[in-house]
Protein backbone atom coordinates (compact mmCIF):
# COMPACT_ATOMS: atom_id res chain seq x y z
CA UNK A 1 0.00 0.00 0.00
CA UNK A 2 2.91 2.35 0.77
CA UNK A 3 4.37 1.58 -2.64
CA UNK A 4 1.05 2.47 -4.30
CA UNK A 5 0.88 5.72 -2.37
CA UNK A 6 4.48 6.52 -3.24
CA UNK A 7 3.78 5.72 -6.90
CA UNK A 8 0.67 7.89 -6.82
CA UNK A 9 2.63 10.67 -5.14
CA UNK A 10 5.35 10.36 -7.77
CA UNK A 11 2.77 10.42 -10.55
CA UNK A 12 1.12 13.54 -9.02
CA UNK A 13 4.49 15.27 -8.68
CA UNK A 14 5.36 14.41 -12.27
CA UNK A 15 1.99 15.66 -13.44
CA UNK A 16 2.40 18.79 -11.33
CA UNK A 17 5.89 19.38 -12.76
CA UNK A 18 4.56 18.91 -16.30
CA UNK A 19 1.71 21.32 -15.61
CA UNK A 20 4.14 23.87 -14.13
CA UNK A 21 6.46 23.41 -17.13
CA UNK A 22 3.54 23.91 -19.51
CA UNK A 23 2.43 26.95 -17.54
CA UNK A 24 5.97 28.35 -17.64
CA UNK A 25 6.09 27.78 -21.40
CA UNK A 26 2.76 29.56 -21.82
CA UNK A 27 3.96 32.43 -19.65
CA UNK A 28 7.17 32.71 -21.71
CA UNK A 29 5.12 32.64 -24.92
CA UNK A 30 2.78 35.31 -23.54
CA UNK A 31 5.76 37.45 -22.54
CA UNK A 32 7.26 36.97 -26.00
CA UNK A 33 3.96 37.89 -27.64
CA UNK A 34 3.68 40.91 -25.37
CA UNK A 35 7.24 41.90 -26.28
CA UNK A 36 6.44 41.44 -29.96
CA UNK A 37 3.29 43.52 -29.59
CA UNK A 38 5.27 46.24 -27.80
CA UNK A 39 7.95 46.12 -30.50
CA UNK A 40 5.28 46.30 -33.21
CA UNK A 41 3.64 49.25 -31.47
CA UNK A 42 7.02 51.00 -31.16
CA UNK A 43 7.75 50.33 -34.84
CA UNK A 44 4.31 51.68 -35.81
CA UNK A 45 4.96 54.78 -33.70
CA UNK A 46 8.34 55.32 -35.35
CA UNK A 47 6.76 54.84 -38.79
CA UNK A 48 4.10 57.42 -37.91
CA UNK A 49 6.80 59.85 -36.75
CA UNK A 50 8.77 59.35 -39.97
CA UNK A 51 5.61 59.80 -42.04
CA UNK A 52 4.72 62.96 -40.13
CA UNK A 53 8.25 64.29 -40.59
CA UNK A 54 8.08 63.58 -44.32
CA UNK A 55 4.70 65.25 -44.48
CA UNK A 56 6.08 68.28 -42.65
CA UNK A 57 9.06 68.41 -45.02
CA UNK A 58 6.73 68.26 -48.02
CA UNK A 59 4.52 71.00 -46.55
CA UNK A 60 7.60 73.13 -45.85
CA UNK A 61 8.84 72.65 -49.42
CA UNK A 62 5.41 73.63 -50.78
CA UNK A 63 5.35 76.70 -48.54
CA UNK A 64 8.82 77.66 -49.81
CA UNK A 65 7.64 77.33 -53.43
CA UNK A 66 4.59 79.48 -52.71
CA UNK A 67 6.75 82.09 -50.98
CA UNK A 68 9.14 82.20 -53.93
CA UNK A 69 6.20 82.65 -56.31
CA UNK A 70 4.82 85.50 -54.18
CA UNK A 71 8.25 87.14 -54.04
CA UNK A 72 8.47 86.89 -57.84
CA UNK A 73 5.06 88.53 -58.21
CA UNK A 74 6.11 91.26 -55.77
CA UNK A 75 9.28 91.97 -57.76
CA UNK A 76 7.21 92.17 -60.97
CA UNK A 77 4.76 94.59 -59.33
CA UNK A 78 7.63 96.70 -58.01
CA UNK A 79 9.08 96.84 -61.54
CA UNK A 80 5.71 97.88 -62.96
CA UNK A 81 5.36 100.56 -60.28
CA UNK A 82 8.83 101.91 -61.08
CA UNK A 83 7.98 101.97 -64.79
CA UNK A 84 4.70 103.81 -64.04
CA UNK A 85 6.55 106.39 -61.91
CA UNK A 86 9.12 106.93 -64.67
CA UNK A 87 6.34 107.36 -67.26
CA UNK A 88 4.52 109.81 -64.96
CA UNK A 89 7.72 111.84 -64.46
CA UNK A 90 8.30 111.91 -68.23
CA UNK A 91 4.70 113.06 -68.80
CA UNK A 92 5.13 115.84 -66.22
CA UNK A 93 8.38 116.97 -67.90
CA UNK A 94 6.70 116.93 -71.33
CA UNK A 95 3.73 118.93 -70.00
CA UNK A 96 6.09 121.47 -68.40
CA UNK A 97 7.98 121.88 -71.69
CA UNK A 98 4.71 122.29 -73.58
CA UNK A 99 3.56 124.91 -71.09
CA UNK A 100 6.87 126.75 -71.41
CA UNK A 101 6.64 126.60 -75.17
CA UNK A 102 3.03 127.82 -75.12
CA UNK A 103 3.99 130.65 -72.78
CA UNK A 104 6.90 131.63 -74.99
CA UNK A 105 4.68 131.47 -78.05
CA UNK A 106 2.02 133.58 -76.33
CA UNK A 107 4.62 136.14 -75.29
CA UNK A 108 5.98 136.22 -78.83
CA UNK A 109 2.49 136.68 -80.25
CA UNK A 110 1.76 139.47 -77.76
CA UNK A 111 4.99 141.20 -78.71
CA UNK A 112 4.18 140.94 -82.42
CA UNK A 113 0.71 142.32 -81.86
CA UNK A 114 2.14 145.19 -79.87
CA UNK A 115 4.64 145.96 -82.63
CA UNK A 116 1.90 145.85 -85.26
CA UNK A 117 -0.25 148.07 -83.13
CA UNK A 118 2.56 150.63 -82.79
CA UNK A 119 3.24 150.47 -86.49
CA UNK A 120 -0.37 151.21 -87.23
CA UNK A 121 -0.32 154.08 -84.80
CA UNK A 122 2.83 155.37 -86.37
CA UNK A 123 1.28 155.34 -89.82
CSV table of N, CA and C in Angstrom, one decimal:
chain,number,residue,atom,x,y,z
A,1,UNK,N,0.8,-1.2,0.0
A,1,UNK,CA,0.0,0.0,0.0
A,1,UNK,C,0.9,1.2,0.0
A,2,UNK,N,2.0,1.2,0.7
A,2,UNK,CA,2.9,2.4,0.8
A,2,UNK,C,3.5,2.6,-0.6
A,3,UNK,N,3.8,1.5,-1.3
A,3,UNK,CA,4.4,1.6,-2.6
A,3,UNK,C,3.4,2.2,-3.6
A,4,UNK,N,2.1,1.9,-3.5
A,4,UNK,CA,1.1,2.5,-4.3
A,4,UNK,C,0.9,4.0,-4.0
A,5,UNK,N,1.0,4.3,-2.7
A,5,UNK,CA,0.9,5.7,-2.4
A,5,UNK,C,2.1,6.5,-2.9
A,6,UNK,N,3.3,5.9,-2.8
A,6,UNK,CA,4.5,6.5,-3.2
A,6,UNK,C,4.4,6.7,-4.7
A,7,UNK,N,3.9,5.6,-5.4
A,7,UNK,CA,3.8,5.7,-6.9
A,7,UNK,C,2.8,6.8,-7.3
A,8,UNK,N,1.7,6.9,-6.5
A,8,UNK,CA,0.7,7.9,-6.8
A,8,UNK,C,1.2,9.3,-6.6
A,9,UNK,N,2.0,9.4,-5.5
A,9,UNK,CA,2.6,10.7,-5.1
A,9,UNK,C,3.6,11.1,-6.2
A,10,UNK,N,4.4,10.1,-6.7
A,10,UNK,CA,5.4,10.4,-7.8
A,10,UNK,C,4.6,10.8,-9.0
A,11,UNK,N,3.5,10.1,-9.4
A,11,UNK,CA,2.8,10.4,-10.6
A,11,UNK,C,2.2,11.8,-10.4
A,12,UNK,N,1.7,12.2,-9.2
A,12,UNK,CA,1.1,13.5,-9.0
A,12,UNK,C,2.2,14.6,-9.2
A,13,UNK,N,3.4,14.3,-8.6
A,13,UNK,CA,4.5,15.3,-8.7
A,13,UNK,C,4.9,15.4,-10.1
A,14,UNK,N,5.0,14.4,-10.9
A,14,UNK,CA,5.4,14.4,-12.3
A,14,UNK,C,4.3,15.2,-13.1
A,15,UNK,N,3.1,14.9,-12.8
A,15,UNK,CA,2.0,15.7,-13.4
A,15,UNK,C,2.0,17.1,-13.1
A,16,UNK,N,2.3,17.4,-11.8
A,16,UNK,CA,2.4,18.8,-11.3
A,16,UNK,C,3.6,19.5,-12.0
A,17,UNK,N,4.7,18.8,-12.1
A,17,UNK,CA,5.9,19.4,-12.8
A,17,UNK,C,5.6,19.6,-14.2
A,18,UNK,N,4.9,18.7,-14.9
A,18,UNK,CA,4.6,18.9,-16.3
A,18,UNK,C,3.6,20.1,-16.5
A,19,UNK,N,2.7,20.2,-15.5
A,19,UNK,CA,1.7,21.3,-15.6
A,19,UNK,C,2.4,22.6,-15.4
A,20,UNK,N,3.4,22.7,-14.4
A,20,UNK,CA,4.1,23.9,-14.1
A,20,UNK,C,5.0,24.2,-15.3
A,21,UNK,N,5.6,23.2,-15.9
A,21,UNK,CA,6.5,23.4,-17.1
A,21,UNK,C,5.6,24.0,-18.3
A,22,UNK,N,4.4,23.4,-18.5
A,22,UNK,CA,3.5,23.9,-19.5
A,22,UNK,C,3.1,25.3,-19.2
A,23,UNK,N,2.8,25.6,-17.9
A,23,UNK,CA,2.4,26.9,-17.5
A,23,UNK,C,3.6,27.9,-17.8
A,24,UNK,N,4.8,27.5,-17.4
A,24,UNK,CA,6.0,28.4,-17.6
A,24,UNK,C,6.2,28.6,-19.1
A,25,UNK,N,6.0,27.6,-20.0
A,25,UNK,CA,6.1,27.8,-21.4
A,25,UNK,C,5.0,28.8,-21.9
A,26,UNK,N,3.8,28.6,-21.4
A,26,UNK,CA,2.8,29.6,-21.8
A,26,UNK,C,3.1,31.0,-21.4
A,27,UNK,N,3.6,31.1,-20.2
A,27,UNK,CA,4.0,32.4,-19.6
A,27,UNK,C,5.1,33.0,-20.5
A,28,UNK,N,6.1,32.2,-20.9
A,28,UNK,CA,7.2,32.7,-21.7
A,28,UNK,C,6.6,33.1,-23.1
A,29,UNK,N,5.7,32.3,-23.6
A,29,UNK,CA,5.1,32.6,-24.9
A,29,UNK,C,4.3,33.9,-24.8
A,30,UNK,N,3.6,34.1,-23.7
A,30,UNK,CA,2.8,35.3,-23.5
A,30,UNK,C,3.7,36.5,-23.4
A,31,UNK,N,4.8,36.3,-22.7
A,31,UNK,CA,5.8,37.5,-22.5
A,31,UNK,C,6.4,37.8,-23.9
A,32,UNK,N,6.7,36.8,-24.7
A,32,UNK,CA,7.3,37.0,-26.0
A,32,UNK,C,6.3,37.7,-26.9
A,33,UNK,N,5.0,37.3,-26.8
A,33,UNK,CA,4.0,37.9,-27.6
A,33,UNK,C,3.8,39.3,-27.2
A,34,UNK,N,3.8,39.5,-25.9
A,34,UNK,CA,3.7,40.9,-25.4
A,34,UNK,C,4.9,41.8,-25.8
A,35,UNK,N,6.1,41.2,-25.8
A,35,UNK,CA,7.2,41.9,-26.3
A,35,UNK,C,7.1,42.2,-27.8
A,36,UNK,N,6.6,41.2,-28.5
A,36,UNK,CA,6.4,41.4,-30.0
A,36,UNK,C,5.4,42.5,-30.2
A,37,UNK,N,4.3,42.5,-29.4
A,37,UNK,CA,3.3,43.5,-29.6
A,37,UNK,C,3.9,44.9,-29.2
A,38,UNK,N,4.7,45.0,-28.2
A,38,UNK,CA,5.3,46.2,-27.8
A,38,UNK,C,6.2,46.7,-28.9
A,39,UNK,N,7.0,45.8,-29.4
A,39,UNK,CA,7.9,46.1,-30.5
A,39,UNK,C,7.2,46.6,-31.7
A,40,UNK,N,6.1,45.9,-32.1
A,40,UNK,CA,5.3,46.3,-33.2
A,40,UNK,C,4.7,47.7,-33.0
A,41,UNK,N,4.2,47.9,-31.8
A,41,UNK,CA,3.6,49.3,-31.5
A,41,UNK,C,4.7,50.3,-31.6
A,42,UNK,N,5.9,50.0,-31.1
A,42,UNK,CA,7.0,51.0,-31.2
A,42,UNK,C,7.4,51.3,-32.6
A,43,UNK,N,7.4,50.2,-33.4
A,43,UNK,CA,7.7,50.3,-34.8
A,43,UNK,C,6.7,51.2,-35.5
A,44,UNK,N,5.4,50.9,-35.2
A,44,UNK,CA,4.3,51.7,-35.8
A,44,UNK,C,4.4,53.2,-35.4
A,45,UNK,N,4.8,53.4,-34.2
A,45,UNK,CA,5.0,54.8,-33.7
A,45,UNK,C,6.1,55.5,-34.4
A,46,UNK,N,7.2,54.8,-34.6
A,46,UNK,CA,8.3,55.3,-35.4
A,46,UNK,C,7.9,55.6,-36.8
A,47,UNK,N,7.2,54.7,-37.4
A,47,UNK,CA,6.8,54.8,-38.8
A,47,UNK,C,5.9,56.1,-38.9
A,48,UNK,N,5.0,56.2,-37.9
A,48,UNK,CA,4.1,57.4,-37.9
A,48,UNK,C,4.9,58.7,-37.8
A,49,UNK,N,5.9,58.7,-36.9
A,49,UNK,CA,6.8,59.9,-36.8
A,49,UNK,C,7.5,60.2,-38.1
A,50,UNK,N,8.1,59.1,-38.7
A,50,UNK,CA,8.8,59.4,-40.0
A,50,UNK,C,7.8,59.9,-41.0
A,51,UNK,N,6.6,59.3,-41.1
A,51,UNK,CA,5.6,59.8,-42.0
A,51,UNK,C,5.2,61.2,-41.8
A,52,UNK,N,5.1,61.6,-40.5
A,52,UNK,CA,4.7,63.0,-40.1
A,52,UNK,C,5.9,63.9,-40.5
A,53,UNK,N,7.1,63.4,-40.3
A,53,UNK,CA,8.2,64.3,-40.6
A,53,UNK,C,8.3,64.5,-42.1
A,54,UNK,N,8.1,63.4,-42.8
A,54,UNK,CA,8.1,63.6,-44.3
A,54,UNK,C,7.0,64.5,-44.8
A,55,UNK,N,5.8,64.4,-44.1
A,55,UNK,CA,4.7,65.3,-44.5
A,55,UNK,C,5.0,66.7,-44.2
A,56,UNK,N,5.7,66.9,-43.0
A,56,UNK,CA,6.1,68.3,-42.6
A,56,UNK,C,7.1,68.8,-43.6
A,57,UNK,N,8.0,68.0,-44.0
A,57,UNK,CA,9.1,68.4,-45.0
A,57,UNK,C,8.4,68.8,-46.3
A,58,UNK,N,7.4,68.0,-46.8
A,58,UNK,CA,6.7,68.3,-48.0
A,58,UNK,C,5.9,69.6,-47.9
A,59,UNK,N,5.3,69.8,-46.8
A,59,UNK,CA,4.5,71.0,-46.6
A,59,UNK,C,5.5,72.2,-46.5
A,60,UNK,N,6.6,72.0,-45.9
A,60,UNK,CA,7.6,73.1,-45.8
A,60,UNK,C,8.1,73.5,-47.3
A,61,UNK,N,8.4,72.4,-48.0
A,61,UNK,CA,8.8,72.7,-49.4
A,61,UNK,C,7.8,73.4,-50.2
A,62,UNK,N,6.5,73.0,-50.1
A,62,UNK,CA,5.4,73.6,-50.8
A,62,UNK,C,5.3,75.1,-50.3
A,63,UNK,N,5.4,75.3,-49.1
A,63,UNK,CA,5.4,76.7,-48.5
A,63,UNK,C,6.5,77.5,-49.1
A,64,UNK,N,7.7,76.9,-49.2
A,64,UNK,CA,8.8,77.7,-49.8
A,64,UNK,C,8.5,78.0,-51.3
A,65,UNK,N,8.0,77.1,-52.0
A,65,UNK,CA,7.6,77.3,-53.4
A,65,UNK,C,6.6,78.5,-53.5
A,66,UNK,N,5.6,78.4,-52.7
A,66,UNK,CA,4.6,79.5,-52.7
A,66,UNK,C,5.2,80.8,-52.4
A,67,UNK,N,6.1,80.8,-51.4
A,67,UNK,CA,6.8,82.1,-51.0
A,67,UNK,C,7.6,82.6,-52.1
A,68,UNK,N,8.3,81.8,-52.8
A,68,UNK,CA,9.1,82.2,-53.9
A,68,UNK,C,8.3,82.8,-55.0
A,69,UNK,N,7.1,82.1,-55.3
A,69,UNK,CA,6.2,82.7,-56.3
A,69,UNK,C,5.7,84.0,-55.9
A,70,UNK,N,5.3,84.2,-54.7
A,70,UNK,CA,4.8,85.5,-54.2
A,70,UNK,C,5.9,86.6,-54.3
A,71,UNK,N,7.1,86.2,-53.9
A,71,UNK,CA,8.3,87.1,-54.0
A,71,UNK,C,8.5,87.5,-55.5
A,72,UNK,N,8.3,86.6,-56.4
A,72,UNK,CA,8.5,86.9,-57.8
A,72,UNK,C,7.4,87.9,-58.3
A,73,UNK,N,6.2,87.6,-57.9
A,73,UNK,CA,5.1,88.5,-58.2
A,73,UNK,C,5.3,89.9,-57.6
A,74,UNK,N,5.8,90.0,-56.4
A,74,UNK,CA,6.1,91.3,-55.8
A,74,UNK,C,7.2,92.0,-56.6
A,75,UNK,N,8.2,91.3,-57.0
A,75,UNK,CA,9.3,92.0,-57.8
A,75,UNK,C,8.7,92.5,-59.1
A,76,UNK,N,7.8,91.7,-59.7
A,76,UNK,CA,7.2,92.2,-61.0
A,76,UNK,C,6.4,93.4,-60.7
A,77,UNK,N,5.6,93.4,-59.6
A,77,UNK,CA,4.8,94.6,-59.3
A,77,UNK,C,5.6,95.8,-59.0
A,78,UNK,N,6.7,95.6,-58.3
A,78,UNK,CA,7.6,96.7,-58.0
A,78,UNK,C,8.2,97.3,-59.3
A,79,UNK,N,8.6,96.4,-60.2
A,79,UNK,CA,9.1,96.8,-61.5
A,79,UNK,C,8.0,97.6,-62.3
A,80,UNK,N,6.8,97.2,-62.3
A,80,UNK,CA,5.7,97.9,-63.0
A,80,UNK,C,5.5,99.2,-62.3
A,81,UNK,N,5.6,99.3,-61.0
A,81,UNK,CA,5.4,100.6,-60.3
A,81,UNK,C,6.5,101.5,-60.6
A,82,UNK,N,7.7,101.0,-60.7
A,82,UNK,CA,8.8,101.9,-61.1
A,82,UNK,C,8.7,102.4,-62.5
A,83,UNK,N,8.2,101.6,-63.4
A,83,UNK,CA,8.0,102.0,-64.8
A,83,UNK,C,6.9,103.0,-64.8
A,84,UNK,N,5.8,102.9,-64.1
A,84,UNK,CA,4.7,103.8,-64.0
A,84,UNK,C,5.2,105.2,-63.5
A,85,UNK,N,6.0,105.1,-62.5
A,85,UNK,CA,6.6,106.4,-61.9
A,85,UNK,C,7.4,107.1,-62.9
A,86,UNK,N,8.3,106.3,-63.6
A,86,UNK,CA,9.1,106.9,-64.7
A,86,UNK,C,8.3,107.5,-65.8
A,87,UNK,N,7.2,106.8,-66.2
A,87,UNK,CA,6.3,107.4,-67.3
A,87,UNK,C,5.6,108.6,-66.8
A,88,UNK,N,5.2,108.6,-65.5
A,88,UNK,CA,4.5,109.8,-65.0
A,88,UNK,C,5.5,111.0,-64.9
A,89,UNK,N,6.7,110.8,-64.5
A,89,UNK,CA,7.7,111.8,-64.5
A,89,UNK,C,8.0,112.4,-65.9
A,90,UNK,N,8.1,111.5,-66.8
A,90,UNK,CA,8.3,111.9,-68.2
A,90,UNK,C,7.1,112.7,-68.7
A,91,UNK,N,5.9,112.3,-68.4
A,91,UNK,CA,4.7,113.1,-68.8
A,91,UNK,C,4.7,114.4,-68.2
A,92,UNK,N,5.1,114.5,-66.9
A,92,UNK,CA,5.1,115.8,-66.2
A,92,UNK,C,6.2,116.7,-66.9
A,93,UNK,N,7.3,116.2,-67.2
A,93,UNK,CA,8.4,117.0,-67.9
A,93,UNK,C,7.9,117.5,-69.3
A,94,UNK,N,7.2,116.6,-70.0
A,94,UNK,CA,6.7,116.9,-71.3
A,94,UNK,C,5.6,118.0,-71.2
A,95,UNK,N,4.8,117.9,-70.2
A,95,UNK,CA,3.7,118.9,-70.0
A,95,UNK,C,4.4,120.3,-69.6
A,96,UNK,N,5.4,120.2,-68.8
A,96,UNK,CA,6.1,121.5,-68.4
A,96,UNK,C,6.7,122.1,-69.6
A,97,UNK,N,7.4,121.3,-70.5
A,97,UNK,CA,8.0,121.9,-71.7
A,97,UNK,C,6.9,122.5,-72.6
A,98,UNK,N,5.8,121.8,-72.7
A,98,UNK,CA,4.7,122.3,-73.6
A,98,UNK,C,4.2,123.6,-73.0
A,99,UNK,N,4.0,123.7,-71.7
A,99,UNK,CA,3.6,124.9,-71.1
A,99,UNK,C,4.5,126.0,-71.3
A,100,UNK,N,5.8,125.7,-71.2
A,100,UNK,CA,6.9,126.8,-71.4
A,100,UNK,C,6.8,127.2,-72.9
A,101,UNK,N,6.7,126.3,-73.8
A,101,UNK,CA,6.6,126.6,-75.2
A,101,UNK,C,5.4,127.4,-75.5
A,102,UNK,N,4.3,127.1,-74.9
A,102,UNK,CA,3.0,127.8,-75.1
A,102,UNK,C,3.2,129.2,-74.5
A,103,UNK,N,3.8,129.3,-73.4
A,103,UNK,CA,4.0,130.6,-72.8
A,103,UNK,C,4.9,131.5,-73.6
A,104,UNK,N,6.0,130.9,-74.1
A,104,UNK,CA,6.9,131.6,-75.0
A,104,UNK,C,6.2,132.1,-76.3
A,105,UNK,N,5.4,131.2,-76.8
A,105,UNK,CA,4.7,131.5,-78.0
A,105,UNK,C,3.7,132.6,-77.8
A,106,UNK,N,3.0,132.6,-76.7
A,106,UNK,CA,2.0,133.6,-76.3
A,106,UNK,C,2.7,134.9,-76.2
A,107,UNK,N,3.9,134.9,-75.5
A,107,UNK,CA,4.6,136.1,-75.3
A,107,UNK,C,5.1,136.7,-76.6
A,108,UNK,N,5.5,135.8,-77.5
A,108,UNK,CA,6.0,136.2,-78.8
A,108,UNK,C,4.8,136.8,-79.6
A,109,UNK,N,3.7,136.2,-79.5
A,109,UNK,CA,2.5,136.7,-80.3
A,109,UNK,C,2.1,138.0,-79.7
A,110,UNK,N,2.1,138.2,-78.4
A,110,UNK,CA,1.8,139.5,-77.8
A,110,UNK,C,2.7,140.6,-78.2
A,111,UNK,N,4.0,140.2,-78.3
A,111,UNK,CA,5.0,141.2,-78.7
A,111,UNK,C,4.8,141.6,-80.2
A,112,UNK,N,4.4,140.7,-81.0
A,112,UNK,CA,4.2,140.9,-82.4
A,112,UNK,C,3.0,141.8,-82.6
A,113,UNK,N,1.9,141.5,-81.8
A,113,UNK,CA,0.7,142.3,-81.9
A,113,UNK,C,1.0,143.8,-81.4
A,114,UNK,N,1.8,143.9,-80.4
A,114,UNK,CA,2.1,145.2,-79.9
A,114,UNK,C,2.9,146.0,-80.9
A,115,UNK,N,3.9,145.3,-81.6
A,115,UNK,CA,4.6,146.0,-82.6
A,115,UNK,C,3.7,146.4,-83.8
A,116,UNK,N,2.8,145.5,-84.2
A,116,UNK,CA,1.9,145.8,-85.3
A,116,UNK,C,1.0,147.0,-84.9
A,117,UNK,N,0.6,147.0,-83.6
A,117,UNK,CA,-0.2,148.1,-83.1
A,117,UNK,C,0.5,149.4,-83.1
A,118,UNK,N,1.8,149.4,-82.8
A,118,UNK,CA,2.6,150.6,-82.8
A,118,UNK,C,2.8,151.1,-84.2
A,119,UNK,N,3.0,150.1,-85.1
A,119,UNK,CA,3.2,150.5,-86.5
A,119,UNK,C,2.0,151.1,-87.1
A,120,UNK,N,0.9,150.6,-86.7
A,120,UNK,CA,-0.4,151.2,-87.2
A,120,UNK,C,-0.5,152.6,-86.7
A,121,UNK,N,-0.2,152.8,-85.4
A,121,UNK,CA,-0.3,154.1,-84.8
A,121,UNK,C,0.7,155.1,-85.5
A,122,UNK,N,1.8,154.5,-85.8
A,122,UNK,CA,2.8,155.4,-86.4
A,122,UNK,C,2.4,155.8,-87.8
A,123,UNK,N,1.7,155.0,-88.4
A,123,UNK,CA,1.3,155.3,-89.8
A,123,UNK,C,0.2,156.3,-89.8
